[in-house]
mmCIF file of C-alpha atoms and ligand atoms in Angstrom:
data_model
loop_
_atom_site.group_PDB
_atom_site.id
_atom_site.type_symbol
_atom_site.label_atom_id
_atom_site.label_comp_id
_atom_site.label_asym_id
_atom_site.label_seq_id
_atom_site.Cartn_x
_atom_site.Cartn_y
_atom_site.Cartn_z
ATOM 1 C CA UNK G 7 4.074 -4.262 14.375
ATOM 2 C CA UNK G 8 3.033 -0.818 15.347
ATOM 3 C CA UNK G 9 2.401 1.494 12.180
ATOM 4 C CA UNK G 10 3.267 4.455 13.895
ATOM 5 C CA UNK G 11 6.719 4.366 12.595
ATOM 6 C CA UNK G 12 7.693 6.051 8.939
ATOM 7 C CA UNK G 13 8.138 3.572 6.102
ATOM 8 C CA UNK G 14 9.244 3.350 2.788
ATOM 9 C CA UNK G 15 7.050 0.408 1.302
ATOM 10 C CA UNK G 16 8.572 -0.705 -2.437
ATOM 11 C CA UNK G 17 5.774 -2.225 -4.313
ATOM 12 C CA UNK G 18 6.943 -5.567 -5.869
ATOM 13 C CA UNK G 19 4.993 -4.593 -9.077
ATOM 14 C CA UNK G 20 8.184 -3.314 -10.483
ATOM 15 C CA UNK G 21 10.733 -5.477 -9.538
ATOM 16 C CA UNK G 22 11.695 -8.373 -11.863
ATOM 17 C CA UNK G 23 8.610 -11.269 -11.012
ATOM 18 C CA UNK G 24 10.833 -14.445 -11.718
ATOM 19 C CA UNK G 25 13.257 -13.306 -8.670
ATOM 20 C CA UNK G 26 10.920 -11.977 -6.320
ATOM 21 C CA UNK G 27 12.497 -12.624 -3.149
ATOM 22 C CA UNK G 28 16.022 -11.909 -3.874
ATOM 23 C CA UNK G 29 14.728 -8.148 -5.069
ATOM 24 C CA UNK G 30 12.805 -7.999 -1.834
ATOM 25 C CA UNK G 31 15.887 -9.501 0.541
ATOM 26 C CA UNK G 32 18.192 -7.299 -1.280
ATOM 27 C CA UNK G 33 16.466 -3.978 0.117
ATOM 28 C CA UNK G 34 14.985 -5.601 3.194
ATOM 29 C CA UNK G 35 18.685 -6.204 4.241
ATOM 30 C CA UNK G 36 18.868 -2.136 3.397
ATOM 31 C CA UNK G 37 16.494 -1.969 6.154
ATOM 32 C CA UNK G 38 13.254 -2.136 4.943
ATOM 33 C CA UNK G 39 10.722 -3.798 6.639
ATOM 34 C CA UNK G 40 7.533 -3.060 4.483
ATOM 35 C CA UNK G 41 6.832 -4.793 1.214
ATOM 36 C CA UNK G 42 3.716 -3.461 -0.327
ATOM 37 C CA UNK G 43 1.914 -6.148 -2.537
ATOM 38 C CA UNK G 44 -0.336 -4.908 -5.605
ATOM 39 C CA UNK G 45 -3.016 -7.472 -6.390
ATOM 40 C CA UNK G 46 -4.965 -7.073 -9.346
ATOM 41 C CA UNK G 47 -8.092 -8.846 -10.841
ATOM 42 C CA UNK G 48 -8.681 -7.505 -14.073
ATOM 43 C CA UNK G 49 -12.050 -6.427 -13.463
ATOM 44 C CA UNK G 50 -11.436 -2.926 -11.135
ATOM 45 C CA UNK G 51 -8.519 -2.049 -12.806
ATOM 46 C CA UNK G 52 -7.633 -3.686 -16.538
ATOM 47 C CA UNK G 53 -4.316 -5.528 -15.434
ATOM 48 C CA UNK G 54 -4.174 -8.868 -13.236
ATOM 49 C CA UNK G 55 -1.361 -9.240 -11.420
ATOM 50 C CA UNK G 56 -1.254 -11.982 -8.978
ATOM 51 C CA UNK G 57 -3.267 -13.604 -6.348
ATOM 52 C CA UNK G 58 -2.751 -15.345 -2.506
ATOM 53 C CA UNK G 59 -0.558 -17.929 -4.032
ATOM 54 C CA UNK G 60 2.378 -15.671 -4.940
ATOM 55 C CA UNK G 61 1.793 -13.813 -1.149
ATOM 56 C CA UNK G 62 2.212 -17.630 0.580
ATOM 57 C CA UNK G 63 5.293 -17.709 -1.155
ATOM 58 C CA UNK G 64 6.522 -14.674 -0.382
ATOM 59 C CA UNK G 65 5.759 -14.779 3.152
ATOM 60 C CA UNK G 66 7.555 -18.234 3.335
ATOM 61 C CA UNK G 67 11.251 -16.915 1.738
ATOM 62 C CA UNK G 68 10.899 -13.618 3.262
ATOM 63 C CA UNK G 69 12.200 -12.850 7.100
ATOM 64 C CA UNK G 70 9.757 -13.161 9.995
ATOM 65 C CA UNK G 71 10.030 -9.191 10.701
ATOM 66 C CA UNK G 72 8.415 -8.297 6.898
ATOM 67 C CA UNK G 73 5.708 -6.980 7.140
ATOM 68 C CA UNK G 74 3.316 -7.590 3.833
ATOM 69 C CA UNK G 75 1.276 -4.606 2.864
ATOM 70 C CA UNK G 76 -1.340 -6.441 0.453
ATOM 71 C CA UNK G 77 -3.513 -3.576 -1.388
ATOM 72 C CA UNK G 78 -6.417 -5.483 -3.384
ATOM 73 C CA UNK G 79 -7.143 -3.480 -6.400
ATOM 74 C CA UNK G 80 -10.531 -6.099 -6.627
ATOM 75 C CA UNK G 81 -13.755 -5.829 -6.819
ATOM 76 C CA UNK G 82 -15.842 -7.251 -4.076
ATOM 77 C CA UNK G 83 -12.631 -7.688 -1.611
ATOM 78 C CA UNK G 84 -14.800 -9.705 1.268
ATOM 79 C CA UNK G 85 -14.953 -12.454 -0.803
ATOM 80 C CA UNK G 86 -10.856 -12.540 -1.345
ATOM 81 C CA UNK G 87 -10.272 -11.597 2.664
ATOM 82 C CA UNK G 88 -9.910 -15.363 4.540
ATOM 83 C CA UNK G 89 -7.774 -16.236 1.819
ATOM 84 C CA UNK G 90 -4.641 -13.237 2.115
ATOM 85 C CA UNK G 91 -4.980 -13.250 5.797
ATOM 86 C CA UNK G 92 -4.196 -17.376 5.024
ATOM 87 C CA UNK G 93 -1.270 -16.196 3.008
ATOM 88 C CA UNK G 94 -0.127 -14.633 5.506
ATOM 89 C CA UNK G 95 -0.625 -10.644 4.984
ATOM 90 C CA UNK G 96 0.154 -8.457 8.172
ATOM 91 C CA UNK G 97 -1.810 -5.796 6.816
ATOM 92 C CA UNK G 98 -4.693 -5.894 4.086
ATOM 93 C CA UNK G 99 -6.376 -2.298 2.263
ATOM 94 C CA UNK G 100 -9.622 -2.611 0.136
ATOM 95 C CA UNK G 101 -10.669 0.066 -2.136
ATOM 96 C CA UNK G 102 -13.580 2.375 -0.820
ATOM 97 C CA UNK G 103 -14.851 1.767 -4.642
ATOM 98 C CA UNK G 104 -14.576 -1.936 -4.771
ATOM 99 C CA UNK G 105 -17.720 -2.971 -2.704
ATOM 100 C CA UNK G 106 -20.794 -1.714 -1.143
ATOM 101 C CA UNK G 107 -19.636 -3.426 1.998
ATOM 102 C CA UNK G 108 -16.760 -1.112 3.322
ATOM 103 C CA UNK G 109 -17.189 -1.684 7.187
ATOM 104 C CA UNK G 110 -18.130 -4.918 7.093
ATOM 105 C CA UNK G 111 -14.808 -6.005 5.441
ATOM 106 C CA UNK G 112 -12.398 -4.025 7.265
ATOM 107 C CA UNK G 113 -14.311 -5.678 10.411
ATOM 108 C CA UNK G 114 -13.587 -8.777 8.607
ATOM 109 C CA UNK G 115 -9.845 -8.135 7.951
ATOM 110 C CA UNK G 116 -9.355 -7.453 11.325
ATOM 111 C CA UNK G 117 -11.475 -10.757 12.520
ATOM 112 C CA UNK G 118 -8.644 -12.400 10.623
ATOM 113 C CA UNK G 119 -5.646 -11.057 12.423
ATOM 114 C CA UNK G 120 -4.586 -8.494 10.200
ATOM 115 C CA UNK G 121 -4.207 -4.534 10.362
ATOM 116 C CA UNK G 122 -6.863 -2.925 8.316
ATOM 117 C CA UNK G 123 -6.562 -0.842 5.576
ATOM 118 C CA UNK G 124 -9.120 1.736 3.341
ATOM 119 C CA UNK G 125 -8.140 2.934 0.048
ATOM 120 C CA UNK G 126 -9.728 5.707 -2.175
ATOM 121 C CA UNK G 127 -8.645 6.583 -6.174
ATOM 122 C CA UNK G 128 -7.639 10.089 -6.804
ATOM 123 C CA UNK G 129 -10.959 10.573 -7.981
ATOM 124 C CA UNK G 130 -13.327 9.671 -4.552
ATOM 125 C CA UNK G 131 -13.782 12.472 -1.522
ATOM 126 C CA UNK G 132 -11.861 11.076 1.561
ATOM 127 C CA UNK G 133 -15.599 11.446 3.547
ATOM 128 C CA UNK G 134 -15.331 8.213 4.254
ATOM 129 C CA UNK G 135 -12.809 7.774 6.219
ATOM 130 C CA UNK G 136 -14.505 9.630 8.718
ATOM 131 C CA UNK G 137 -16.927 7.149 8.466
ATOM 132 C CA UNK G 138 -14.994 4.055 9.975
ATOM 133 C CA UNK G 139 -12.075 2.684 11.662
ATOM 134 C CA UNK G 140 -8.984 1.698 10.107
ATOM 135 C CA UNK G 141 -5.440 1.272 10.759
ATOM 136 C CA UNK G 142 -4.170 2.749 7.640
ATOM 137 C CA UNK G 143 -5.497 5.392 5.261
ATOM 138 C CA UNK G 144 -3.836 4.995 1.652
ATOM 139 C CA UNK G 145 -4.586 7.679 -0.853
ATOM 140 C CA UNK G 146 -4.078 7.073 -4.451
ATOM 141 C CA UNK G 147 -1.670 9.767 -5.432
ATOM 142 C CA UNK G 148 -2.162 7.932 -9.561
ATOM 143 C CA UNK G 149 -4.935 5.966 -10.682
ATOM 144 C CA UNK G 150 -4.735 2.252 -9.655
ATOM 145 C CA UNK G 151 -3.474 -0.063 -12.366
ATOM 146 C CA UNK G 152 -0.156 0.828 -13.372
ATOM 147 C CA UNK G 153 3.524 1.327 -11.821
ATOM 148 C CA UNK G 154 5.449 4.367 -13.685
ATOM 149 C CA UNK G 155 2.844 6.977 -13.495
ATOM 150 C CA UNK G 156 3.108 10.867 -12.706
ATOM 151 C CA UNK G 157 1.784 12.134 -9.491
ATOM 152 C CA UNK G 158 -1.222 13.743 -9.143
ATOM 153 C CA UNK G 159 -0.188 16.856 -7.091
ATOM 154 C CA UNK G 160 -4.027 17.370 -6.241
ATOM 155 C CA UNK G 161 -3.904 14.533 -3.994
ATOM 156 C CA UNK G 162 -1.521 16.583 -1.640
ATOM 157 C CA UNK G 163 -4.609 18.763 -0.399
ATOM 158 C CA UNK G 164 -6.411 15.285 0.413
ATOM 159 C CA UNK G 165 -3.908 14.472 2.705
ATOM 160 C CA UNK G 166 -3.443 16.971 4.268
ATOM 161 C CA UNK G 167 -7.724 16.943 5.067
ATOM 162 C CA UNK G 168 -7.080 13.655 6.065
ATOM 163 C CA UNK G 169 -4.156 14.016 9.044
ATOM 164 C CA UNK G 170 -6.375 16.391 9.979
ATOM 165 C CA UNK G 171 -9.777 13.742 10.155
ATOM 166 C CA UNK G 172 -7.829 11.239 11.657
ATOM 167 C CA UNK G 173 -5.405 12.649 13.850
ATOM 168 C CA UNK G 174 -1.486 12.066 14.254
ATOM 169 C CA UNK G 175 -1.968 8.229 15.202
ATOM 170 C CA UNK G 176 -3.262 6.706 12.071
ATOM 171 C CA UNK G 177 -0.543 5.443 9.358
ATOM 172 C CA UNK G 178 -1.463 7.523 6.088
ATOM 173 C CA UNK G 179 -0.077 6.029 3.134
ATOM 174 C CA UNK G 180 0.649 7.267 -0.506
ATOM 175 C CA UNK G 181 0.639 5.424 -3.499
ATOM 176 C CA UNK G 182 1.457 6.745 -6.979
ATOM 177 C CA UNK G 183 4.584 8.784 -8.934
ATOM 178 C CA UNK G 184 6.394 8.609 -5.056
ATOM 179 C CA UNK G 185 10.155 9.485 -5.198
ATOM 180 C CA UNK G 186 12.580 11.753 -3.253
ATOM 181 C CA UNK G 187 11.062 15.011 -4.127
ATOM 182 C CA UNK G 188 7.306 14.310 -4.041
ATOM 183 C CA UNK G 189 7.381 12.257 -1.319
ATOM 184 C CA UNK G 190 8.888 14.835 0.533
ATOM 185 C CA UNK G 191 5.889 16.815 -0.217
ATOM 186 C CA UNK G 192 4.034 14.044 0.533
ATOM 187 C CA UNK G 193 5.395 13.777 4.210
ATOM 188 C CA UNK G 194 5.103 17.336 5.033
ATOM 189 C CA UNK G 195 1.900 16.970 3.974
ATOM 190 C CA UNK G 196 0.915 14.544 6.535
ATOM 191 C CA UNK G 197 2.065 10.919 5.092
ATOM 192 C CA UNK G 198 3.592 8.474 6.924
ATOM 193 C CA UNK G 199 3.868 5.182 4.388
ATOM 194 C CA UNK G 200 5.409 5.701 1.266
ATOM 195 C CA UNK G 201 4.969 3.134 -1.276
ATOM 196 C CA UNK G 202 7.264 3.973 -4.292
ATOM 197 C CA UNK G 203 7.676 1.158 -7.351
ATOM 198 C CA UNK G 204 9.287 2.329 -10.359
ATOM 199 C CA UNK G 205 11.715 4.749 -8.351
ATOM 200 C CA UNK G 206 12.829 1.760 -6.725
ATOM 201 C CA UNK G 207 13.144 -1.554 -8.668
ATOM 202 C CA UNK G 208 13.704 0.347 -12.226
ATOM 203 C CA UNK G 209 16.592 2.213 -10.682
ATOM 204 C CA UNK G 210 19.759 1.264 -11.170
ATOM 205 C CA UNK G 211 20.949 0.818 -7.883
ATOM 206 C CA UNK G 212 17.520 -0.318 -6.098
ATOM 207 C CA UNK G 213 19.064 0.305 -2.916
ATOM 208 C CA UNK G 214 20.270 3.667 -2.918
ATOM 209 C CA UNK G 215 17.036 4.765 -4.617
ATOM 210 C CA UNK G 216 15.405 3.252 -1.196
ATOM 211 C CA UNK G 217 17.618 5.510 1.067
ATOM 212 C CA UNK G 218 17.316 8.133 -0.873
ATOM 213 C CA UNK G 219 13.204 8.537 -0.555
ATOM 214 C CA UNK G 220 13.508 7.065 3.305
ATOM 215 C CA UNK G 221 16.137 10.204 3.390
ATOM 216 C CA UNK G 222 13.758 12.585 1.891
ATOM 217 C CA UNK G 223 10.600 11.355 3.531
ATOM 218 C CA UNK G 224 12.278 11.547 7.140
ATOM 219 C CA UNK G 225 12.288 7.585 7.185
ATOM 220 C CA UNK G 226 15.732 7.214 8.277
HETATM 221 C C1 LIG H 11 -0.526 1.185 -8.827
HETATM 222 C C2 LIG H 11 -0.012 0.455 -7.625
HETATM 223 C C3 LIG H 11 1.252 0.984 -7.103
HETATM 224 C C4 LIG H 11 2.410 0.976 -8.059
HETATM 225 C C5 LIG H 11 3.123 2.265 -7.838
HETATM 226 O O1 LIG H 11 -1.844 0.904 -9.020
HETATM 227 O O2 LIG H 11 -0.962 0.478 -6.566
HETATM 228 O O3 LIG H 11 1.613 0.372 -5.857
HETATM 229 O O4 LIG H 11 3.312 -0.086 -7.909
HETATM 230 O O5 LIG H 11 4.090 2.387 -8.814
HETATM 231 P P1 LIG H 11 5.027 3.655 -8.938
HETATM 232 O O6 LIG H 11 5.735 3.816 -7.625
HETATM 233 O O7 LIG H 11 5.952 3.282 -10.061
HETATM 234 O O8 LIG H 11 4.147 4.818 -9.269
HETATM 235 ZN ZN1 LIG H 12 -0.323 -0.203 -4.519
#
């Protein structure tokens, strides 16, 4: 799948873990085709979340045409590659902070089939995505760890330095406090992915809280 194309990606963190796929059909059949996946170890951020297993069997009840956003909130991420690309992720993102060996595992990711991703936390210059190639750019627009947070309206200015590094091609993603009125903010200023949690599976009708953000983010 190209990643040209504007997305809403709901992040299953939120959405109720015994009925995974039925929360994820319901909105897919809304139209969504990107399901971001948050997998945490315990180690770079406090929480663990889950691991490849949980991603096989996703990617088994899900459609052919989702496309599985895995972002590995994990330290040392080359180690954990072989085994999500197994699972069958489309598109993997490691964290900029999680290992000394940045270009060697997006090389890695994409040795394995998979669109690459680079992540930084709110807190990191965006330098280095000058630095290397990637399909996607996510910027943190919280700290990594936990669903519900506020936006960090600083992040706005990083995005808006990074359409400008990386040109009108590359998918930018945000990640954080998205719903209809900052990721509006978030589009004009340069995003392209818009993974939003909480606003989704906590609202009462998950569904219209998904067309409203792809609404307001110019996603549909
Ligand atoms: C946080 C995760 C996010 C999280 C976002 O570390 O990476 O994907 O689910 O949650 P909301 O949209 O509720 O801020
Ligand atoms: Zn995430």
């Amino acid at each position: 799948m190209p990643l040209t194309q504007r997305h809403v990606t709901p992040s299953i963190l939120s959405a109720d873990f015994a009925k995974l796929a039925v929360a994820v059909r319901e909105i897919m059949d809304a139209g969504c085709r990107v399901i971001h996946c948050d997998v945490m170890d315990g180690h770079f951020v406090p929480p663990i979340t889950f691991g490849p297993m949980v991603v096989a069997a996703l990617r088994e009840s899900l459609p052919d045409e989702a496309y599985l956003d895995v972002h590995l909130m994990i330290e040392r991420p080359e180690r954990h590659v072989a085994e999500f690309a197994k699972a069958g992720a489309d598109g993997i993102t490691i964290h900029f902070e999680a290992t000394p060996h940045v270009e060697f595992t997006l090389s890695e990711i994409r040795d394995a089939g998979c669109k690459s991703g680079l992540v930084v936390c709110p807190g990191t210059p965006p330098d280095c995505f000058a630095e290397v190639d990637v399909d996607l750019a996510l910027i943190m627009t919280v700290n990594p760890g936990w669903g519900g947070q506020s936006f960090i309206r600083s992040q706005l200015d990083k995005i808006r330095r990074v359409r400008a590094m990386l040109g009108p091609d590359v998918a930018i993603e945000v990640d954080g406090g998205v719903n209809p009125a900052t990721g509006a903010e978030c589009a004009e200023a340069g995003a392209t992915w818009f993974v939003a949690g909480s606003a989704i599976f906590n609202a009462p009708d998950p569904v219209a809280a998904y067309h409203e953000i792809a609404v307001a983010v110019g996603a549909e």
